Amino acid sequence: MKDSDRAERGAVRLVDVSKRFDQTFAVRSFNLQVRPGEFLSLLGPSGCGKTTTLRMLSGFETPDTGEILISGKSVAGLPPYKRDVNTVFQAYALFPHMSVAENVSYGLMQKHVARGEINRRVGEALEMVRMVSFAKRSPKQLSGGQQQRVALARALVNQPSVLLLDEPLGALDRKLREEMQIELKLLQSQLGITFIFVTHDQEEALSMSDRVAVMNEGEIVQLDTPDTIYEDPNSAFVAGFIGQQNFFNGVAQEQGRLVTNELVNLSSSRKHSQIIANESNVLASVRPETISLQVADNAATHGVSLNRIEGELASIAHLGDSVQLIIRVPGRSEIISKYSRSDAPNIGVGTTVSCSWSDLDVHVYPTSTNER
Ligand SMILES: Nc1ncnc2c1ncn2[C@@H]1O[C@H](COP(=O)(O)OP(=O)(O)O)[C@@H](O)[C@H]1O
Ligand SMILES: [Mg+2]
């Protein structure tokens, strides 16, 4: 292998890839460069084209236009088994009549790999997913998490440079899913192979990935590190899809540094990702954890304030490490405020409170974000 090839091993590139089913675009002008050894997530609502993207990478679907390169080489016309990728699906798809070891060795048997090497590689793959002691069991005798580990071993035994994972933890319950997230992430960093991980669960994508590609309607709408995606969403769609938000409809003044409506004015000191015209309709967003609550001062001025709004504390929910407070504001839907457990204010339900925030925490987006 040449040095240049080695350097690109595990790199994935999609250039202007589109795929249509009948009249609808499943994937549209898709451009993405994944680095060797990167953990990249495709995150988006159901139907946004995540699975179709993976199927084009694995060779089960052919793009209408554009080019796909894996490890630096075009894969056009290559059947799935000749591509240096393997896929793990949500449904484990193990052969029910075969033992764990037989399931993992199946692909190598098909390729007529020598018996000794098969045994060695199957052993290693089961070791990686900590399933060695289950080698003789049948899939029926395994829990969901164990079955998914076997599915993972079955993919890893082929030693692909890229592993594609399509909602692999989607069928597991929450606690097990969180354990498997940590395990998968560790495994990926040990093996150093590229993971392209599909999920519609934003917490999962943010906690596991080096970078996240947020998708909507067949397109990547933002590609960034988890931190940037959370702190600096580039559209109202991403802002609303990732984490919780308080949205305020309003009209822009001062190129969006001020947003006014009949209940509250919001000033923003953030740099906007899009140009905002005066008098245009906008959405301002404020994250719950940036909203502070105080018991309202009776003498507080009535009318419209700047970055402050009054309401009645309607509910307090303890969510383990955080506390979520819902404030009912006459004339709009609720405001959500969130505190860490140790910082939560001691205010009772029914109290009139003042919700305030900093101009550093106000994002402003044009209302029509679907310009195409
Ligand atoms: N084989 C197919 N035939 C027709 N439409 C399809 C097919 N596969 C996917 N689609 C459509 O393409 C869009 C994207 O689907 P998919 O890639 O499965 O999304 P996701 O995995 O993000 O939920 C959806 O509108 C879906 O209905
Ligand atoms: Mg899917």
mmCIF file of C-alpha atoms and ligand atoms in Angstrom:
data_model
loop_
_atom_site.group_PDB
_atom_site.id
_atom_site.type_symbol
_atom_site.label_atom_id
_atom_site.label_comp_id
_atom_site.label_asym_id
_atom_site.label_seq_id
_atom_site.Cartn_x
_atom_site.Cartn_y
_atom_site.Cartn_z
ATOM 1 C CA MET A 1 0.000 0.000 0.000
ATOM 2 C CA LYS A 2 1.302 3.441 -0.915
ATOM 3 C CA ASP A 3 1.688 6.063 1.826
ATOM 4 C CA SER A 4 -0.869 8.298 0.129
ATOM 5 C CA ASP A 5 -3.406 5.453 0.177
ATOM 6 C CA ARG A 6 -2.699 4.727 3.804
ATOM 7 C CA ALA A 7 -3.283 8.378 4.717
ATOM 8 C CA GLU A 8 -6.716 8.275 3.062
ATOM 9 C CA ARG A 9 -7.763 4.910 4.439
ATOM 10 C CA GLY A 10 -11.099 5.425 6.190
ATOM 11 C CA ALA A 11 -11.811 8.806 4.583
ATOM 12 C CA VAL A 12 -15.320 9.158 3.150
ATOM 13 C CA ARG A 13 -16.397 11.796 0.708
ATOM 14 C CA LEU A 14 -19.751 12.542 -0.868
ATOM 15 C CA VAL A 15 -19.722 15.107 -3.663
ATOM 16 C CA ASP A 16 -23.036 16.596 -4.799
ATOM 17 C CA VAL A 17 -24.863 13.344 -4.208
ATOM 18 C CA SER A 18 -28.619 13.269 -4.865
ATOM 19 C CA LYS A 19 -31.136 10.465 -4.770
ATOM 20 C CA ARG A 20 -34.787 10.691 -5.706
ATOM 21 C CA PHE A 21 -37.599 8.219 -5.219
ATOM 22 C CA ASP A 22 -40.340 9.165 -7.678
ATOM 23 C CA GLN A 23 -40.738 12.905 -7.296
ATOM 24 C CA THR A 24 -39.281 13.300 -3.794
ATOM 25 C CA PHE A 25 -35.652 13.913 -3.067
ATOM 26 C CA ALA A 26 -34.520 11.554 -0.315
ATOM 27 C CA VAL A 27 -31.034 13.115 -0.448
ATOM 28 C CA ARG A 28 -30.260 16.372 -2.182
ATOM 29 C CA SER A 29 -26.907 17.929 -3.241
ATOM 30 C CA PHE A 30 -25.193 16.224 -0.371
ATOM 31 C CA ASN A 31 -21.584 17.240 0.272
ATOM 32 C CA LEU A 32 -19.659 15.738 3.139
ATOM 33 C CA GLN A 33 -16.065 14.922 3.947
ATOM 34 C CA VAL A 34 -15.457 12.493 6.802
ATOM 35 C CA ARG A 35 -11.911 12.222 8.122
ATOM 36 C CA PRO A 36 -10.158 8.921 8.709
ATOM 37 C CA GLY A 37 -10.873 7.752 12.256
ATOM 38 C CA GLU A 38 -13.590 10.307 12.805
ATOM 39 C CA PHE A 39 -16.827 9.633 14.678
ATOM 40 C CA LEU A 40 -19.396 11.492 12.627
ATOM 41 C CA SER A 41 -23.144 11.423 13.235
ATOM 42 C CA LEU A 42 -25.943 12.058 10.801
ATOM 43 C CA LEU A 43 -28.717 13.513 12.931
ATOM 44 C CA GLY A 44 -32.171 14.468 11.773
ATOM 45 C CA PRO A 45 -35.884 13.741 11.999
ATOM 46 C CA SER A 46 -37.378 10.567 10.577
ATOM 47 C CA GLY A 47 -37.527 10.656 6.780
ATOM 48 C CA CYS A 48 -34.736 13.216 6.296
ATOM 49 C CA GLY A 49 -32.570 10.835 4.270
ATOM 50 C CA LYS A 50 -30.151 9.335 6.799
ATOM 51 C CA THR A 51 -30.691 5.689 5.869
ATOM 52 C CA THR A 52 -30.628 6.468 2.151
ATOM 53 C CA THR A 53 -27.248 8.165 2.631
ATOM 54 C CA LEU A 54 -25.850 5.096 4.411
ATOM 55 C CA ARG A 55 -27.297 2.753 1.785
ATOM 56 C CA MET A 56 -25.542 4.689 -0.960
ATOM 57 C CA LEU A 57 -22.272 4.432 0.985
ATOM 58 C CA SER A 58 -22.681 0.698 1.481
ATOM 59 C CA GLY A 59 -23.708 0.108 -2.135
ATOM 60 C CA PHE A 60 -27.313 -1.008 -1.599
ATOM 61 C CA GLU A 61 -28.579 2.109 -3.357
ATOM 62 C CA THR A 62 -27.134 3.974 -6.347
ATOM 63 C CA PRO A 63 -26.990 7.787 -6.353
ATOM 64 C CA ASP A 64 -28.784 9.552 -9.240
ATOM 65 C CA THR A 65 -26.017 12.140 -9.415
ATOM 66 C CA GLY A 66 -22.745 12.878 -7.691
ATOM 67 C CA GLU A 67 -19.786 10.855 -6.555
ATOM 68 C CA ILE A 68 -18.882 8.821 -3.477
ATOM 69 C CA LEU A 69 -15.268 8.148 -2.507
ATOM 70 C CA ILE A 70 -14.197 5.728 0.186
ATOM 71 C CA SER A 71 -10.555 5.730 1.242
ATOM 72 C CA GLY A 72 -9.863 8.132 -1.605
ATOM 73 C CA LYS A 73 -11.353 5.982 -4.379
ATOM 74 C CA SER A 74 -14.633 6.270 -6.240
ATOM 75 C CA VAL A 75 -16.953 3.383 -5.408
ATOM 76 C CA ALA A 76 -19.216 3.890 -8.438
ATOM 77 C CA GLY A 77 -20.314 0.493 -9.705
ATOM 78 C CA LEU A 78 -18.744 -1.443 -6.816
ATOM 79 C CA PRO A 79 -21.124 -3.969 -5.232
ATOM 80 C CA PRO A 80 -21.549 -3.879 -1.427
ATOM 81 C CA TYR A 81 -19.218 -6.793 -0.705
ATOM 82 C CA LYS A 82 -16.347 -5.114 -2.534
ATOM 83 C CA ARG A 83 -16.573 -1.910 -0.476
ATOM 84 C CA ASP A 84 -14.398 -1.337 2.550
ATOM 85 C CA VAL A 85 -17.460 -0.648 4.733
ATOM 86 C CA ASN A 86 -19.782 -2.679 6.933
ATOM 87 C CA THR A 87 -23.156 -1.746 8.337
ATOM 88 C CA VAL A 88 -24.785 -2.359 11.710
ATOM 89 C CA PHE A 89 -28.563 -1.975 11.634
ATOM 90 C CA GLN A 90 -31.117 -1.226 14.314
ATOM 91 C CA ALA A 91 -32.719 -4.628 13.844
ATOM 92 C CA TYR A 92 -29.873 -6.964 14.683
ATOM 93 C CA ALA A 93 -30.695 -9.329 11.809
ATOM 94 C CA LEU A 94 -28.785 -12.255 13.311
ATOM 95 C CA PHE A 95 -29.365 -15.702 11.841
ATOM 96 C CA PRO A 96 -31.606 -17.324 14.483
ATOM 97 C CA HIS A 97 -30.556 -20.903 13.747
ATOM 98 C CA MET A 98 -26.821 -20.201 14.079
ATOM 99 C CA SER A 99 -24.733 -19.777 17.203
ATOM 100 C CA VAL A 100 -23.079 -16.474 18.056
ATOM 101 C CA ALA A 101 -19.729 -17.671 16.668
ATOM 102 C CA GLU A 102 -21.356 -18.980 13.488
ATOM 103 C CA ASN A 103 -23.124 -15.660 12.981
ATOM 104 C CA VAL A 104 -19.847 -13.784 13.295
ATOM 105 C CA SER A 105 -17.909 -16.181 11.047
ATOM 106 C CA TYR A 106 -20.549 -16.383 8.328
ATOM 107 C CA GLY A 107 -19.177 -13.576 6.142
ATOM 108 C CA LEU A 108 -15.631 -14.931 6.299
ATOM 109 C CA MET A 109 -16.834 -18.436 5.374
ATOM 110 C CA GLN A 110 -18.559 -16.961 2.317
ATOM 111 C CA LYS A 111 -15.259 -15.392 1.330
ATOM 112 C CA HIS A 112 -13.468 -18.768 1.778
ATOM 113 C CA VAL A 113 -11.079 -17.421 4.374
ATOM 114 C CA ALA A 114 -8.959 -20.219 5.894
ATOM 115 C CA ARG A 115 -10.458 -21.966 8.935
ATOM 116 C CA GLY A 116 -7.607 -21.005 11.277
ATOM 117 C CA GLU A 117 -7.793 -17.358 10.368
ATOM 118 C CA ILE A 118 -11.576 -17.388 10.745
ATOM 119 C CA ASN A 119 -11.288 -18.768 14.265
ATOM 120 C CA ARG A 120 -8.675 -16.187 15.210
ATOM 121 C CA ARG A 121 -10.629 -13.237 13.790
ATOM 122 C CA VAL A 122 -13.950 -14.364 15.242
ATOM 123 C CA GLY A 123 -12.242 -14.684 18.635
ATOM 124 C CA GLU A 124 -10.829 -11.183 18.340
ATOM 125 C CA ALA A 125 -14.138 -9.683 17.237
ATOM 126 C CA LEU A 126 -16.020 -11.331 20.115
ATOM 127 C CA GLU A 127 -13.303 -10.121 22.463
ATOM 128 C CA MET A 128 -13.800 -6.535 21.262
ATOM 129 C CA VAL A 129 -17.476 -6.622 22.141
ATOM 130 C CA ARG A 130 -16.933 -8.716 25.321
ATOM 131 C CA MET A 131 -18.975 -11.674 24.099
ATOM 132 C CA VAL A 132 -16.355 -14.459 24.074
ATOM 133 C CA SER A 133 -18.151 -16.464 26.727
ATOM 134 C CA PHE A 134 -21.361 -16.390 24.678
ATOM 135 C CA ALA A 135 -19.823 -17.859 21.513
ATOM 136 C CA LYS A 136 -21.870 -21.072 21.583
ATOM 137 C CA ARG A 137 -25.183 -19.508 22.514
ATOM 138 C CA SER A 138 -28.033 -19.015 20.116
ATOM 139 C CA PRO A 139 -29.275 -15.436 19.492
ATOM 140 C CA LYS A 140 -32.568 -16.375 21.200
ATOM 141 C CA GLN A 141 -30.671 -16.783 24.466
ATOM 142 C CA LEU A 142 -29.299 -13.230 24.361
ATOM 143 C CA SER A 143 -30.676 -9.892 25.527
ATOM 144 C CA GLY A 144 -31.179 -7.066 23.035
ATOM 145 C CA GLY A 145 -27.926 -5.408 24.041
ATOM 146 C CA GLN A 146 -26.001 -8.676 23.673
ATOM 147 C CA GLN A 147 -27.534 -9.317 20.266
ATOM 148 C CA GLN A 148 -26.454 -5.879 19.151
ATOM 149 C CA ARG A 149 -22.922 -6.629 20.363
ATOM 150 C CA VAL A 150 -22.905 -9.752 18.197
ATOM 151 C CA ALA A 151 -24.132 -7.722 15.217
ATOM 152 C CA LEU A 152 -21.256 -5.332 15.878
ATOM 153 C CA ALA A 153 -18.749 -8.212 16.024
ATOM 154 C CA ARG A 154 -20.142 -9.545 12.766
ATOM 155 C CA ALA A 155 -19.354 -6.203 11.121
ATOM 156 C CA LEU A 156 -15.957 -5.753 12.778
ATOM 157 C CA VAL A 157 -14.738 -9.230 11.860
ATOM 158 C CA ASN A 158 -14.388 -7.982 8.270
ATOM 159 C CA GLN A 159 -11.935 -5.315 9.472
ATOM 160 C CA PRO A 160 -13.610 -2.511 7.503
ATOM 161 C CA SER A 161 -12.013 0.936 7.512
ATOM 162 C CA VAL A 162 -15.460 2.478 7.792
ATOM 163 C CA LEU A 163 -18.306 1.263 9.962
ATOM 164 C CA LEU A 164 -21.812 2.507 9.176
ATOM 165 C CA LEU A 165 -24.282 2.328 12.044
ATOM 166 C CA ASP A 166 -27.978 2.938 11.351
ATOM 167 C CA GLU A 167 -29.713 3.742 14.643
ATOM 168 C CA PRO A 168 -27.949 0.744 16.215
ATOM 169 C CA LEU A 169 -29.144 1.528 19.738
ATOM 170 C CA GLY A 170 -32.689 2.510 18.789
ATOM 171 C CA ALA A 171 -34.280 -0.690 20.044
ATOM 172 C CA LEU A 172 -32.592 -0.663 23.458
ATOM 173 C CA ASP A 173 -34.061 0.812 26.610
ATOM 174 C CA ARG A 174 -32.594 4.033 27.915
ATOM 175 C CA LYS A 175 -30.156 2.754 30.514
ATOM 176 C CA LEU A 176 -28.719 0.085 28.257
ATOM 177 C CA ARG A 177 -28.548 2.572 25.404
ATOM 178 C CA GLU A 178 -26.462 4.929 27.518
ATOM 179 C CA GLU A 179 -24.090 2.116 28.498
ATOM 180 C CA MET A 180 -23.735 1.033 24.884
ATOM 181 C CA GLN A 181 -23.046 4.642 23.828
ATOM 182 C CA ILE A 182 -20.026 4.741 26.107
ATOM 183 C CA GLU A 183 -18.880 1.301 24.999
ATOM 184 C CA LEU A 184 -19.215 2.090 21.292
ATOM 185 C CA LYS A 185 -17.347 5.339 21.697
ATOM 186 C CA LEU A 186 -14.498 3.562 23.529
ATOM 187 C CA LEU A 187 -14.375 0.822 20.934
ATOM 188 C CA GLN A 188 -14.208 3.351 18.129
ATOM 189 C CA SER A 189 -11.313 5.215 19.691
ATOM 190 C CA GLN A 190 -9.437 1.955 20.350
ATOM 191 C CA LEU A 191 -9.917 0.658 16.811
ATOM 192 C CA GLY A 192 -9.373 4.036 15.196
ATOM 193 C CA ILE A 193 -11.754 3.227 12.340
ATOM 194 C CA THR A 194 -14.205 5.744 10.907
ATOM 195 C CA PHE A 195 -17.732 5.572 12.312
ATOM 196 C CA ILE A 196 -20.669 7.111 10.485
ATOM 197 C CA PHE A 197 -23.434 6.895 13.017
ATOM 198 C CA VAL A 198 -27.072 7.580 12.190
ATOM 199 C CA THR A 199 -29.473 8.665 14.894
ATOM 200 C CA HIS A 200 -32.551 10.810 15.388
ATOM 201 C CA ASP A 201 -31.621 11.222 19.073
ATOM 202 C CA GLN A 202 -29.849 14.527 19.534
ATOM 203 C CA GLU A 203 -28.412 13.706 22.964
ATOM 204 C CA GLU A 204 -26.879 10.550 21.556
ATOM 205 C CA ALA A 205 -25.341 12.418 18.621
ATOM 206 C CA LEU A 206 -23.978 15.222 20.797
ATOM 207 C CA SER A 207 -22.500 12.928 23.428
ATOM 208 C CA MET A 208 -20.723 10.524 21.065
ATOM 209 C CA SER A 209 -19.541 12.414 18.003
ATOM 210 C CA ASP A 210 -16.482 14.346 16.929
ATOM 211 C CA ARG A 211 -18.755 16.158 14.488
ATOM 212 C CA VAL A 212 -22.482 16.123 13.823
ATOM 213 C CA ALA A 213 -24.171 16.671 10.462
ATOM 214 C CA VAL A 214 -27.696 17.887 11.171
ATOM 215 C CA MET A 215 -30.005 16.930 8.300
ATOM 216 C CA ASN A 216 -33.406 18.148 7.207
ATOM 217 C CA GLU A 217 -35.322 17.141 4.091
ATOM 218 C CA GLY A 218 -32.393 15.398 2.437
ATOM 219 C CA GLU A 219 -29.837 18.108 3.073
ATOM 220 C CA ILE A 220 -27.138 18.848 5.600
ATOM 221 C CA VAL A 221 -28.210 22.046 7.323
ATOM 222 C CA GLN A 222 -25.291 22.291 9.742
ATOM 223 C CA LEU A 223 -22.017 20.387 10.124
ATOM 224 C CA ASP A 224 -20.055 21.207 13.255
ATOM 225 C CA THR A 225 -18.713 19.940 16.556
ATOM 226 C CA PRO A 226 -21.348 19.052 19.169
ATOM 227 C CA ASP A 227 -20.427 22.168 21.163
ATOM 228 C CA THR A 228 -20.935 24.517 18.247
ATOM 229 C CA ILE A 229 -24.159 22.820 17.179
ATOM 230 C CA TYR A 230 -25.530 23.349 20.675
ATOM 231 C CA GLU A 231 -24.110 26.806 21.378
ATOM 232 C CA ASP A 232 -24.433 28.267 17.927
ATOM 233 C CA PRO A 233 -27.170 26.662 15.867
ATOM 234 C CA ASN A 234 -27.190 28.298 12.436
ATOM 235 C CA SER A 235 -30.959 28.206 11.863
ATOM 236 C CA ALA A 236 -34.213 28.112 13.747
ATOM 237 C CA PHE A 237 -34.554 24.489 12.607
ATOM 238 C CA VAL A 238 -31.293 23.402 14.239
ATOM 239 C CA ALA A 239 -31.968 25.563 17.299
ATOM 240 C CA GLY A 240 -35.314 23.860 17.777
ATOM 241 C CA PHE A 241 -34.160 20.356 16.933
ATOM 242 C CA ILE A 242 -31.221 20.335 19.345
ATOM 243 C CA GLY A 243 -32.122 20.623 23.026
ATOM 244 C CA GLN A 244 -34.959 22.677 24.455
ATOM 245 C CA GLN A 245 -35.683 26.260 23.464
ATOM 246 C CA ASN A 246 -37.893 29.180 24.269
ATOM 247 C CA PHE A 247 -38.884 30.781 20.976
ATOM 248 C CA PHE A 248 -40.232 34.317 20.678
ATOM 249 C CA ASN A 249 -41.870 35.574 17.497
ATOM 250 C CA GLY A 250 -41.105 39.184 16.756
ATOM 251 C CA VAL A 251 -40.051 41.905 14.380
ATOM 252 C CA ALA A 252 -36.383 42.759 13.855
ATOM 253 C CA GLN A 253 -34.929 46.191 14.546
ATOM 254 C CA GLU A 254 -31.297 47.243 14.293
ATOM 255 C CA GLN A 255 -30.489 44.380 11.892
ATOM 256 C CA GLY A 256 -31.714 41.867 14.451
ATOM 257 C CA ARG A 257 -29.886 43.224 17.476
ATOM 258 C CA LEU A 258 -33.341 44.033 18.811
ATOM 259 C CA VAL A 259 -36.501 41.963 18.490
ATOM 260 C CA THR A 260 -39.822 43.408 19.542
ATOM 261 C CA ASN A 261 -43.242 41.955 20.169
ATOM 262 C CA GLU A 262 -46.203 42.957 22.282
ATOM 263 C CA LEU A 263 -45.027 41.117 25.403
ATOM 264 C CA VAL A 264 -41.261 41.483 25.511
ATOM 265 C CA ASN A 265 -38.299 43.009 23.725
ATOM 266 C CA LEU A 266 -35.151 41.007 23.274
ATOM 267 C CA SER A 267 -31.710 42.370 22.562
ATOM 268 C CA SER A 268 -29.022 40.115 21.149
ATOM 269 C CA SER A 269 -25.295 40.706 21.201
ATOM 270 C CA ARG A 270 -24.564 37.568 19.195
ATOM 271 C CA LYS A 271 -23.341 37.583 15.663
ATOM 272 C CA HIS A 272 -26.160 36.339 13.433
ATOM 273 C CA SER A 273 -25.471 33.559 10.991
ATOM 274 C CA GLN A 274 -27.767 35.173 8.435
ATOM 275 C CA ILE A 275 -28.461 38.746 7.375
ATOM 276 C CA ILE A 276 -31.531 40.082 9.122
ATOM 277 C CA ALA A 277 -33.511 42.920 7.577
ATOM 278 C CA ASN A 278 -35.182 45.570 9.703
ATOM 279 C CA GLU A 279 -38.942 45.039 10.116
ATOM 280 C CA SER A 280 -38.676 41.400 8.972
ATOM 281 C CA ASN A 281 -40.356 38.643 10.952
ATOM 282 C CA VAL A 282 -37.908 36.727 13.089
ATOM 283 C CA LEU A 283 -37.666 34.073 15.763
ATOM 284 C CA ALA A 284 -35.576 34.783 18.815
ATOM 285 C CA SER A 285 -34.484 31.802 20.892
ATOM 286 C CA VAL A 286 -33.309 31.551 24.483
ATOM 287 C CA ARG A 287 -32.183 28.265 26.068
ATOM 288 C CA PRO A 288 -33.964 27.268 29.321
ATOM 289 C CA GLU A 289 -30.692 27.027 31.253
ATOM 290 C CA THR A 290 -29.915 30.681 30.495
ATOM 291 C CA ILE A 291 -33.182 31.983 31.969
ATOM 292 C CA SER A 292 -33.003 33.109 35.615
ATOM 293 C CA LEU A 293 -35.987 33.488 37.862
ATOM 294 C CA GLN A 294 -36.596 35.971 40.656
ATOM 295 C CA VAL A 295 -39.652 36.590 42.761
ATOM 296 C CA ALA A 296 -41.233 39.567 40.998
ATOM 297 C CA ASP A 297 -41.010 42.932 42.691
ATOM 298 C CA ASN A 298 -44.560 44.321 43.171
ATOM 299 C CA ALA A 299 -43.369 47.722 42.076
ATOM 300 C CA ALA A 300 -41.994 46.263 38.844
ATOM 301 C CA THR A 301 -42.852 48.361 35.848
ATOM 302 C CA HIS A 302 -45.678 46.976 33.809
ATOM 303 C CA GLY A 303 -45.601 46.959 30.051
ATOM 304 C CA VAL A 304 -42.855 45.629 27.835
ATOM 305 C CA SER A 305 -39.375 45.107 29.315
ATOM 306 C CA LEU A 306 -36.049 44.307 27.732
ATOM 307 C CA ASN A 307 -34.863 40.678 28.141
ATOM 308 C CA ARG A 308 -37.321 40.190 30.969
ATOM 309 C CA ILE A 309 -40.863 38.905 31.204
ATOM 310 C CA GLU A 310 -43.185 38.215 34.123
ATOM 311 C CA GLY A 311 -45.382 35.216 34.701
ATOM 312 C CA GLU A 312 -46.659 32.764 37.246
ATOM 313 C CA LEU A 313 -44.570 29.778 38.252
ATOM 314 C CA ALA A 314 -46.814 26.919 37.127
ATOM 315 C CA SER A 315 -44.763 23.796 37.829
ATOM 316 C CA ILE A 316 -41.475 22.499 39.141
ATOM 317 C CA ALA A 317 -40.107 19.182 37.855
ATOM 318 C CA HIS A 318 -37.077 17.474 39.359
ATOM 319 C CA LEU A 319 -35.182 15.707 36.581
ATOM 320 C CA GLY A 320 -32.389 14.107 38.562
ATOM 321 C CA ASP A 321 -29.437 16.431 38.080
ATOM 322 C CA SER A 322 -31.550 19.384 36.948
ATOM 323 C CA VAL A 323 -34.761 21.159 37.841
ATOM 324 C CA GLN A 324 -37.191 22.388 35.195
ATOM 325 C CA LEU A 325 -39.536 25.255 35.994
ATOM 326 C CA ILE A 326 -42.484 26.177 33.799
ATOM 327 C CA ILE A 327 -43.718 29.765 33.911
ATOM 328 C CA ARG A 328 -47.114 30.670 32.543
ATOM 329 C CA VAL A 329 -47.095 34.034 30.803
ATOM 330 C CA PRO A 330 -50.490 35.521 29.883
ATOM 331 C CA GLY A 331 -50.696 35.952 26.118
ATOM 332 C CA ARG A 332 -48.103 33.337 25.134
ATOM 333 C CA SER A 333 -47.208 29.719 25.665
ATOM 334 C CA GLU A 334 -45.080 28.856 28.658
ATOM 335 C CA ILE A 335 -41.504 29.794 29.331
ATOM 336 C CA ILE A 336 -39.176 26.988 30.401
ATOM 337 C CA SER A 337 -36.324 27.664 32.783
ATOM 338 C CA LYS A 338 -33.802 25.062 33.838
ATOM 339 C CA TYR A 339 -31.356 25.035 36.736
ATOM 340 C CA SER A 340 -28.826 22.525 37.939
ATOM 341 C CA ARG A 341 -30.125 20.831 41.078
ATOM 342 C CA SER A 342 -27.850 22.706 43.471
ATOM 343 C CA ASP A 343 -28.654 26.156 42.004
ATOM 344 C CA ALA A 344 -32.432 25.877 41.728
ATOM 345 C CA PRO A 345 -34.275 28.835 43.291
ATOM 346 C CA ASN A 346 -36.514 28.179 46.243
ATOM 347 C CA ILE A 347 -39.755 29.598 44.841
ATOM 348 C CA GLY A 348 -43.187 28.029 45.253
ATOM 349 C CA VAL A 349 -45.714 27.229 42.548
ATOM 350 C CA GLY A 350 -48.165 30.116 42.106
ATOM 351 C CA THR A 351 -45.603 32.839 42.806
ATOM 352 C CA THR A 352 -45.315 35.691 40.317
ATOM 353 C CA VAL A 353 -41.792 35.581 38.949
ATOM 354 C CA SER A 354 -39.639 37.604 36.670
ATOM 355 C CA CYS A 355 -37.761 35.638 33.986
ATOM 356 C CA SER A 356 -34.637 37.342 32.693
ATOM 357 C CA TRP A 357 -31.682 36.516 30.472
ATOM 358 C CA SER A 358 -28.594 38.067 28.996
ATOM 359 C CA ASP A 359 -28.285 39.490 25.482
ATOM 360 C CA LEU A 360 -25.409 37.011 25.047
ATOM 361 C CA ASP A 361 -27.939 34.169 25.114
ATOM 362 C CA VAL A 362 -30.408 35.500 22.567
ATOM 363 C CA HIS A 363 -30.165 34.036 19.043
ATOM 364 C CA VAL A 364 -32.147 35.584 16.213
ATOM 365 C CA TYR A 365 -33.216 33.788 13.035
ATOM 366 C CA PRO A 366 -35.261 34.807 9.993
ATOM 367 C CA THR A 367 -38.709 33.181 10.172
ATOM 368 C CA SER A 368 -38.515 31.697 6.676
ATOM 369 C CA THR A 369 -35.400 29.564 6.788
ATOM 370 C CA ASN A 370 -36.265 27.316 3.881
ATOM 371 C CA GLU A 371 -34.711 29.432 1.154
ATOM 372 C CA ARG A 372 -33.810 27.143 -1.721
HETATM 373 N N1 LIG B 1 -37.069 2.539 -1.455
HETATM 374 C C1 LIG B 1 -37.757 3.681 -1.328
HETATM 375 N N2 LIG B 1 -38.792 3.969 -2.159
HETATM 376 C C2 LIG B 1 -39.476 5.131 -2.056
HETATM 377 N N3 LIG B 1 -39.193 6.085 -1.158
HETATM 378 C C3 LIG B 1 -38.174 5.873 -0.300
HETATM 379 C C4 LIG B 1 -37.406 4.663 -0.331
HETATM 380 N N4 LIG B 1 -36.451 4.737 0.635
HETATM 381 C C5 LIG B 1 -36.632 5.919 1.236
HETATM 382 N N5 LIG B 1 -37.653 6.608 0.688
HETATM 383 C C6 LIG B 1 -38.106 7.958 1.078
HETATM 384 O O1 LIG B 1 -36.970 8.794 1.131
HETATM 385 C C7 LIG B 1 -37.040 9.664 2.239
HETATM 386 C C8 LIG B 1 -35.829 9.444 3.149
HETATM 387 O O2 LIG B 1 -35.915 8.167 3.765
HETATM 388 P P1 LIG B 1 -34.813 7.584 4.728
HETATM 389 O O3 LIG B 1 -33.487 7.740 4.084
HETATM 390 O O4 LIG B 1 -35.223 6.218 5.100
HETATM 391 O O5 LIG B 1 -34.906 8.571 5.975
HETATM 392 P P2 LIG B 1 -34.412 8.406 7.487
HETATM 393 O O6 LIG B 1 -33.490 7.243 7.562
HETATM 394 O O7 LIG B 1 -33.735 9.701 7.795
HETATM 395 O O8 LIG B 1 -35.652 8.224 8.311
HETATM 396 C C9 LIG B 1 -38.366 9.389 2.930
HETATM 397 O O9 LIG B 1 -39.297 10.315 2.419
HETATM 398 C C10 LIG B 1 -38.692 7.987 2.471
HETATM 399 O O10 LIG B 1 -40.071 7.787 2.457
HETATM 400 MG MG MG B 2 -33.619 5.511 8.756
#
